[in-house]
């Protein structure tokens, strides 16, 4: 990919607690997930894709993780970002993802 691609969307923060560690995620909408999958081509381990994310003034490098059941990607939100933005499970957030 020669140029940076940016995707913006709103999504609800949700908690995945299937393991001892509780992880918070937002789900990337289906259409954006399809575009990201197409643009990414080759992926990292487990089908993950490296991106830069932004919520408000918080910016960080992370990976999107695929969900085979829905075909969408999940974006993890680390505790540092949740605290800085004062967001918790069930809150809707405006997300910007950058690739490239």
Short mmCIF file of N, CA, C and O in Angstrom, two decimals:
data_model
loop_
_atom_site.label_atom_id
_atom_site.label_comp_id
_atom_site.label_asym_id
_atom_site.label_seq_id
_atom_site.Cartn_x
_atom_site.Cartn_y
_atom_site.Cartn_z
N UNK A 1 0.84 -1.16 0.00
CA UNK A 1 0.00 0.00 0.00
C UNK A 1 0.90 1.23 0.00
O UNK A 1 1.70 1.41 0.89
N UNK A 2 0.75 2.10 -0.99
CA UNK A 2 1.63 3.25 -1.15
C UNK A 2 1.20 4.47 -0.34
O UNK A 2 2.02 5.28 0.04
N UNK A 3 -0.09 4.64 -0.10
CA UNK A 3 -0.57 5.82 0.60
C UNK A 3 -1.31 5.41 1.86
O UNK A 3 -1.80 4.29 1.98
N UNK A 4 -1.39 6.35 2.79
CA UNK A 4 -2.11 6.07 4.02
C UNK A 4 -3.61 6.08 3.78
O UNK A 4 -4.12 6.93 3.06
N UNK A 5 -4.28 5.12 4.34
CA UNK A 5 -5.74 5.03 4.28
C UNK A 5 -6.29 5.32 5.67
O UNK A 5 -5.76 4.80 6.66
N UNK A 6 -7.34 6.12 5.76
CA UNK A 6 -7.95 6.46 7.04
C UNK A 6 -9.42 6.05 7.02
O UNK A 6 -10.11 6.25 6.03
N UNK A 7 -9.86 5.47 8.13
CA UNK A 7 -11.24 5.02 8.27
C UNK A 7 -11.78 5.58 9.58
O UNK A 7 -11.11 5.49 10.61
N UNK A 8 -12.98 6.13 9.55
CA UNK A 8 -13.60 6.69 10.76
C UNK A 8 -14.97 6.03 10.97
O UNK A 8 -15.70 5.78 10.01
N UNK A 9 -15.29 5.77 12.23
CA UNK A 9 -16.57 5.17 12.56
C UNK A 9 -16.87 5.36 14.04
O UNK A 9 -15.97 5.69 14.82
N UNK A 10 -18.12 5.17 14.42
CA UNK A 10 -18.55 5.16 15.82
C UNK A 10 -18.90 3.73 16.18
O UNK A 10 -19.49 3.00 15.36
N UNK A 11 -18.54 3.32 17.40
CA UNK A 11 -18.84 1.96 17.84
C UNK A 11 -18.93 1.92 19.36
O UNK A 11 -18.42 2.80 20.05
N UNK A 12 -19.59 0.89 19.86
CA UNK A 12 -19.75 0.70 21.30
C UNK A 12 -18.60 -0.11 21.87
O UNK A 12 -18.20 -1.13 21.29
N UNK A 13 -18.09 0.32 23.00
CA UNK A 13 -17.03 -0.41 23.70
C UNK A 13 -17.65 -1.61 24.41
O UNK A 13 -18.66 -1.47 25.11
N UNK A 14 -17.06 -2.78 24.23
CA UNK A 14 -17.57 -3.98 24.87
C UNK A 14 -16.45 -4.76 25.54
O UNK A 14 -15.29 -4.58 25.22
N UNK A 15 -16.83 -5.58 26.49
CA UNK A 15 -15.89 -6.34 27.30
C UNK A 15 -15.91 -7.80 26.89
O UNK A 15 -16.97 -8.43 26.83
N UNK A 16 -14.73 -8.34 26.62
CA UNK A 16 -14.57 -9.77 26.34
C UNK A 16 -13.87 -10.36 27.54
O UNK A 16 -12.72 -10.03 27.82
N UNK A 17 -14.56 -11.20 28.28
CA UNK A 17 -13.97 -11.72 29.52
C UNK A 17 -13.91 -13.24 29.53
O UNK A 17 -14.10 -13.87 30.56
N UNK A 18 -13.62 -13.83 28.38
CA UNK A 18 -13.55 -15.29 28.29
C UNK A 18 -12.30 -15.84 28.96
O UNK A 18 -12.22 -17.03 29.24
N UNK A 19 -11.32 -14.98 29.21
CA UNK A 19 -10.09 -15.41 29.87
C UNK A 19 -9.96 -14.69 31.20
O UNK A 19 -10.78 -13.85 31.55
N UNK A 20 -8.91 -14.98 31.95
CA UNK A 20 -8.68 -14.30 33.23
C UNK A 20 -8.53 -12.79 33.02
O UNK A 20 -8.97 -12.00 33.84
N UNK A 21 -7.87 -12.40 31.95
CA UNK A 21 -7.69 -10.98 31.65
C UNK A 21 -8.93 -10.49 30.91
O UNK A 21 -9.41 -11.13 29.99
N UNK A 22 -9.47 -9.37 31.34
CA UNK A 22 -10.63 -8.78 30.66
C UNK A 22 -10.14 -7.79 29.62
O UNK A 22 -9.44 -6.84 29.94
N UNK A 23 -10.52 -8.03 28.38
CA UNK A 23 -10.12 -7.17 27.28
C UNK A 23 -11.31 -6.37 26.79
O UNK A 23 -12.41 -6.90 26.66
N UNK A 24 -11.07 -5.10 26.50
CA UNK A 24 -12.11 -4.23 25.95
C UNK A 24 -11.84 -4.01 24.47
O UNK A 24 -10.70 -3.81 24.07
N UNK A 25 -12.92 -4.03 23.69
CA UNK A 25 -12.81 -3.89 22.25
C UNK A 25 -13.92 -3.00 21.71
O UNK A 25 -14.95 -2.81 22.36
N UNK A 26 -13.71 -2.51 20.49
CA UNK A 26 -14.80 -2.01 19.65
C UNK A 26 -14.75 -2.85 18.38
O UNK A 26 -13.69 -3.32 17.97
N UNK A 27 -15.91 -3.06 17.79
CA UNK A 27 -16.00 -3.83 16.56
C UNK A 27 -15.96 -2.87 15.38
O UNK A 27 -16.74 -1.91 15.32
N UNK A 28 -15.06 -3.12 14.45
CA UNK A 28 -14.98 -2.33 13.22
C UNK A 28 -16.16 -2.73 12.34
O UNK A 28 -16.39 -3.93 12.12
N UNK A 29 -16.95 -1.78 11.86
CA UNK A 29 -18.12 -2.13 11.04
C UNK A 29 -17.75 -3.02 9.84
O UNK A 29 -16.63 -2.97 9.33
N UNK A 30 -18.71 -3.82 9.42
CA UNK A 30 -18.49 -4.82 8.37
C UNK A 30 -17.90 -4.24 7.08
O UNK A 30 -16.95 -4.79 6.53
N UNK A 31 -18.48 -3.14 6.58
CA UNK A 31 -17.99 -2.57 5.32
C UNK A 31 -16.54 -2.08 5.45
O UNK A 31 -15.72 -2.30 4.56
N UNK A 32 -16.23 -1.43 6.56
CA UNK A 32 -14.86 -0.96 6.78
C UNK A 32 -13.93 -2.16 6.96
O UNK A 32 -12.82 -2.17 6.43
N UNK A 33 -14.38 -3.19 7.66
CA UNK A 33 -13.57 -4.41 7.83
C UNK A 33 -13.23 -5.03 6.47
O UNK A 33 -12.10 -5.46 6.24
N UNK A 34 -14.22 -5.08 5.56
CA UNK A 34 -13.97 -5.64 4.22
C UNK A 34 -12.93 -4.81 3.47
O UNK A 34 -12.04 -5.35 2.82
N UNK A 35 -13.04 -3.48 3.56
CA UNK A 35 -12.08 -2.62 2.86
C UNK A 35 -10.67 -2.78 3.45
O UNK A 35 -9.69 -2.84 2.71
N UNK A 36 -10.58 -2.86 4.77
CA UNK A 36 -9.28 -3.04 5.42
C UNK A 36 -8.67 -4.37 5.00
O UNK A 36 -7.49 -4.45 4.68
N UNK A 37 -9.47 -5.44 5.00
CA UNK A 37 -8.97 -6.77 4.61
C UNK A 37 -8.43 -6.74 3.18
O UNK A 37 -7.37 -7.28 2.89
N UNK A 38 -9.15 -6.08 2.28
CA UNK A 38 -8.73 -5.98 0.88
C UNK A 38 -7.43 -5.19 0.77
O UNK A 38 -6.49 -5.60 0.09
N UNK A 39 -7.35 -4.05 1.43
CA UNK A 39 -6.16 -3.20 1.34
C UNK A 39 -4.93 -3.81 2.01
O UNK A 39 -3.81 -3.60 1.57
N UNK A 40 -5.16 -4.55 3.09
CA UNK A 40 -4.04 -5.11 3.86
C UNK A 40 -3.33 -6.22 3.09
O UNK A 40 -2.11 -6.38 3.23
N UNK A 41 -4.07 -6.99 2.30
CA UNK A 41 -3.44 -8.12 1.61
C UNK A 41 -2.93 -9.13 2.62
O UNK A 41 -3.69 -9.71 3.37
N UNK A 42 -1.64 -9.25 2.71
CA UNK A 42 -1.01 -10.20 3.64
C UNK A 42 -1.14 -9.69 5.08
O UNK A 42 -0.97 -8.51 5.35
N UNK A 43 -1.45 -10.60 6.01
CA UNK A 43 -1.64 -10.21 7.41
C UNK A 43 -0.56 -10.81 8.30
O UNK A 43 0.19 -11.67 7.89
N UNK A 44 -0.54 -10.35 9.55
CA UNK A 44 0.38 -10.88 10.57
C UNK A 44 -0.21 -12.16 11.15
O UNK A 44 -1.25 -12.63 10.70
N UNK A 45 0.39 -12.67 12.21
CA UNK A 45 -0.09 -13.87 12.87
C UNK A 45 -1.55 -13.75 13.27
O UNK A 45 -2.03 -12.69 13.62
N UNK A 46 -2.29 -14.84 13.17
CA UNK A 46 -3.71 -14.91 13.51
C UNK A 46 -4.57 -13.99 12.66
O UNK A 46 -5.68 -13.67 13.02
N UNK A 47 -4.04 -13.51 11.53
CA UNK A 47 -4.81 -12.64 10.65
C UNK A 47 -4.86 -11.20 11.12
O UNK A 47 -5.66 -10.41 10.62
N UNK A 48 -4.03 -10.85 12.09
CA UNK A 48 -4.05 -9.48 12.61
C UNK A 48 -3.44 -8.50 11.61
O UNK A 48 -2.65 -8.87 10.76
N UNK A 49 -3.86 -7.24 11.74
CA UNK A 49 -3.40 -6.17 10.85
C UNK A 49 -2.94 -5.00 11.69
O UNK A 49 -3.68 -4.52 12.56
N UNK A 50 -1.72 -4.53 11.45
CA UNK A 50 -1.17 -3.38 12.17
C UNK A 50 -1.85 -2.10 11.71
O UNK A 50 -1.99 -1.86 10.51
N UNK A 51 -2.26 -1.28 12.68
CA UNK A 51 -2.89 0.02 12.40
C UNK A 51 -2.44 1.03 13.45
O UNK A 51 -1.87 0.66 14.48
N UNK A 52 -2.76 2.28 13.18
CA UNK A 52 -2.66 3.33 14.19
C UNK A 52 -4.09 3.75 14.47
O UNK A 52 -4.90 3.88 13.55
N UNK A 53 -4.40 3.92 15.75
CA UNK A 53 -5.77 4.25 16.14
C UNK A 53 -5.81 5.58 16.87
O UNK A 53 -4.81 6.00 17.47
N UNK A 54 -6.96 6.20 16.82
CA UNK A 54 -7.15 7.49 17.48
C UNK A 54 -8.57 7.57 18.02
O UNK A 54 -9.53 7.28 17.31
N UNK A 55 -8.67 7.93 19.31
CA UNK A 55 -9.95 8.26 19.94
C UNK A 55 -9.71 9.56 20.69
O UNK A 55 -8.89 9.59 21.61
N UNK A 56 -10.36 10.60 20.26
CA UNK A 56 -10.10 11.91 20.85
C UNK A 56 -8.64 12.29 20.67
O UNK A 56 -8.10 12.19 19.57
N UNK A 57 -7.99 12.69 21.75
CA UNK A 57 -6.57 13.06 21.70
C UNK A 57 -5.65 11.86 21.89
O UNK A 57 -4.43 11.99 21.82
N UNK A 58 -6.20 10.68 22.16
CA UNK A 58 -5.39 9.47 22.38
C UNK A 58 -5.07 8.81 21.05
O UNK A 58 -5.97 8.50 20.26
N UNK A 59 -3.78 8.59 20.81
CA UNK A 59 -3.31 7.94 19.59
C UNK A 59 -2.34 6.82 19.98
O UNK A 59 -1.52 7.02 20.86
N UNK A 60 -2.47 5.67 19.30
CA UNK A 60 -1.59 4.56 19.63
C UNK A 60 -1.49 3.59 18.45
O UNK A 60 -2.35 3.55 17.59
N UNK A 61 -0.39 2.83 18.44
CA UNK A 61 -0.19 1.76 17.45
C UNK A 61 -0.71 0.47 18.06
O UNK A 61 -0.50 0.20 19.25
N UNK A 62 -1.41 -0.31 17.24
CA UNK A 62 -2.02 -1.54 17.73
C UNK A 62 -2.27 -2.47 16.55
O UNK A 62 -1.82 -2.22 15.44
N UNK A 63 -3.00 -3.53 16.80
CA UNK A 63 -3.41 -4.45 15.74
C UNK A 63 -4.91 -4.66 15.81
O UNK A 63 -5.50 -4.63 16.89
N UNK A 64 -5.51 -4.89 14.65
CA UNK A 64 -6.89 -5.33 14.56
C UNK A 64 -6.87 -6.85 14.52
O UNK A 64 -6.00 -7.45 13.89
N UNK A 65 -7.86 -7.47 15.15
CA UNK A 65 -7.94 -8.93 15.17
C UNK A 65 -9.23 -9.39 14.51
O UNK A 65 -10.30 -8.85 14.80
N UNK A 66 -9.13 -10.38 13.62
CA UNK A 66 -10.32 -10.82 12.89
C UNK A 66 -11.24 -11.69 13.74
O UNK A 66 -10.79 -12.44 14.60
N UNK A 67 -12.53 -11.56 13.48
CA UNK A 67 -13.54 -12.43 14.09
C UNK A 67 -14.15 -13.25 12.98
O UNK A 67 -14.85 -12.71 12.11
N UNK A 68 -13.89 -14.53 12.97
CA UNK A 68 -14.37 -15.39 11.88
C UNK A 68 -15.89 -15.47 11.85
O UNK A 68 -16.48 -15.60 10.79
N UNK A 69 -16.54 -15.37 13.00
CA UNK A 69 -18.00 -15.50 13.05
C UNK A 69 -18.71 -14.35 12.33
O UNK A 69 -19.71 -14.56 11.66
N UNK A 70 -18.19 -13.12 12.48
CA UNK A 70 -18.86 -11.96 11.89
C UNK A 70 -18.17 -11.42 10.64
O UNK A 70 -18.76 -10.66 9.89
N UNK A 71 -16.89 -11.77 10.47
CA UNK A 71 -16.12 -11.23 9.35
C UNK A 71 -15.60 -9.83 9.63
O UNK A 71 -15.00 -9.20 8.76
N UNK A 72 -15.83 -9.34 10.85
CA UNK A 72 -15.37 -8.01 11.23
C UNK A 72 -14.05 -8.09 11.99
O UNK A 72 -13.67 -9.16 12.46
N UNK A 73 -13.40 -6.96 12.13
CA UNK A 73 -12.20 -6.87 12.96
C UNK A 73 -12.58 -6.28 14.31
O UNK A 73 -13.53 -5.50 14.43
N UNK A 74 -11.81 -6.66 15.34
CA UNK A 74 -11.94 -6.10 16.67
C UNK A 74 -10.73 -5.22 16.95
O UNK A 74 -9.59 -5.61 16.67
N UNK A 75 -10.98 -4.04 17.52
CA UNK A 75 -9.92 -3.13 17.92
C UNK A 75 -9.83 -3.13 19.43
O UNK A 75 -10.79 -2.75 20.11
N UNK A 76 -8.69 -3.59 20.00
CA UNK A 76 -8.55 -3.57 21.45
C UNK A 76 -8.28 -2.15 21.95
O UNK A 76 -7.56 -1.39 21.32
N UNK A 77 -8.89 -1.81 23.09
CA UNK A 77 -8.65 -0.51 23.72
C UNK A 77 -7.99 -0.76 25.07
O UNK A 77 -8.62 -1.27 26.00
N UNK A 78 -6.72 -0.40 25.17
CA UNK A 78 -5.98 -0.63 26.40
C UNK A 78 -6.48 0.30 27.51
O UNK A 78 -7.08 1.35 27.24
N UNK A 79 -6.22 -0.10 28.74
CA UNK A 79 -6.69 0.64 29.91
C UNK A 79 -6.24 2.09 29.90
O UNK A 79 -7.00 2.99 30.27
N UNK A 80 -5.02 2.34 29.47
CA UNK A 80 -4.49 3.70 29.41
C UNK A 80 -5.39 4.62 28.57
O UNK A 80 -5.67 5.75 28.94
N UNK A 81 -5.84 4.11 27.43
CA UNK A 81 -6.71 4.90 26.55
C UNK A 81 -8.08 5.07 27.19
O UNK A 81 -8.65 6.17 27.17
N UNK A 82 -8.63 4.01 27.76
CA UNK A 82 -9.95 4.10 28.39
C UNK A 82 -9.94 5.11 29.54
O UNK A 82 -10.86 5.90 29.68
N UNK A 83 -8.88 5.08 30.35
CA UNK A 83 -8.77 6.05 31.45
C UNK A 83 -8.63 7.48 30.93
O UNK A 83 -9.30 8.40 31.40
N UNK A 84 -7.75 7.68 29.95
CA UNK A 84 -7.50 9.02 29.41
C UNK A 84 -8.76 9.63 28.80
O UNK A 84 -8.97 10.84 28.87
N UNK A 85 -9.59 8.82 28.19
CA UNK A 85 -10.80 9.31 27.53
C UNK A 85 -12.04 9.16 28.42
O UNK A 85 -13.15 9.50 28.01
N UNK A 86 -11.87 8.59 29.62
CA UNK A 86 -12.98 8.37 30.57
C UNK A 86 -14.12 7.60 29.91
O UNK A 86 -15.29 7.99 29.96
N UNK A 87 -13.77 6.48 29.27
CA UNK A 87 -14.78 5.64 28.63
C UNK A 87 -14.81 4.27 29.30
O UNK A 87 -13.80 3.80 29.83
N UNK A 88 -15.97 3.64 29.26
CA UNK A 88 -16.15 2.34 29.88
C UNK A 88 -17.09 1.49 29.03
O UNK A 88 -17.69 1.99 28.06
N UNK A 89 -17.24 0.25 29.40
CA UNK A 89 -18.09 -0.69 28.68
C UNK A 89 -19.46 -0.08 28.41
O UNK A 89 -20.07 0.49 29.30
N UNK A 90 -19.91 -0.17 27.16
CA UNK A 90 -21.21 0.34 26.76
C UNK A 90 -21.18 1.74 26.17
O UNK A 90 -22.14 2.16 25.53
N UNK A 91 -20.08 2.48 26.38
CA UNK A 91 -19.97 3.82 25.80
C UNK A 91 -19.74 3.74 24.30
O UNK A 91 -19.06 2.83 23.82
N UNK A 92 -20.31 4.71 23.56
CA UNK A 92 -20.04 4.82 22.12
C UNK A 92 -18.86 5.77 21.95
O UNK A 92 -18.81 6.81 22.60
N UNK A 93 -17.94 5.37 21.09
CA UNK A 93 -16.75 6.18 20.85
C UNK A 93 -16.58 6.42 19.35
O UNK A 93 -17.02 5.62 18.53
N UNK A 94 -15.95 7.54 19.03
CA UNK A 94 -15.59 7.84 17.65
C UNK A 94 -14.15 7.42 17.44
O UNK A 94 -13.25 7.87 18.16
N UNK A 95 -13.94 6.53 16.47
CA UNK A 95 -12.64 5.92 16.24
C UNK A 95 -12.12 6.33 14.86
O UNK A 95 -12.89 6.42 13.91
N UNK A 96 -10.83 6.54 14.78
CA UNK A 96 -10.17 6.75 13.49
C UNK A 96 -9.03 5.74 13.40
O UNK A 96 -8.25 5.60 14.35
N UNK A 97 -8.98 5.00 12.30
CA UNK A 97 -7.92 4.02 12.06
C UNK A 97 -7.11 4.46 10.85
O UNK A 97 -7.68 4.90 9.85
N UNK A 98 -5.78 4.34 10.94
CA UNK A 98 -4.90 4.67 9.84
C UNK A 98 -4.06 3.46 9.49
O UNK A 98 -3.52 2.80 10.38
N UNK A 99 -3.97 3.18 8.19
CA UNK A 99 -3.12 2.10 7.67
C UNK A 99 -2.16 2.70 6.65
O UNK A 99 -2.51 3.60 5.92
N UNK A 100 -0.98 2.12 6.58
CA UNK A 100 -0.06 2.52 5.53
C UNK A 100 1.09 3.37 5.99
O UNK A 100 1.22 3.80 7.06
#
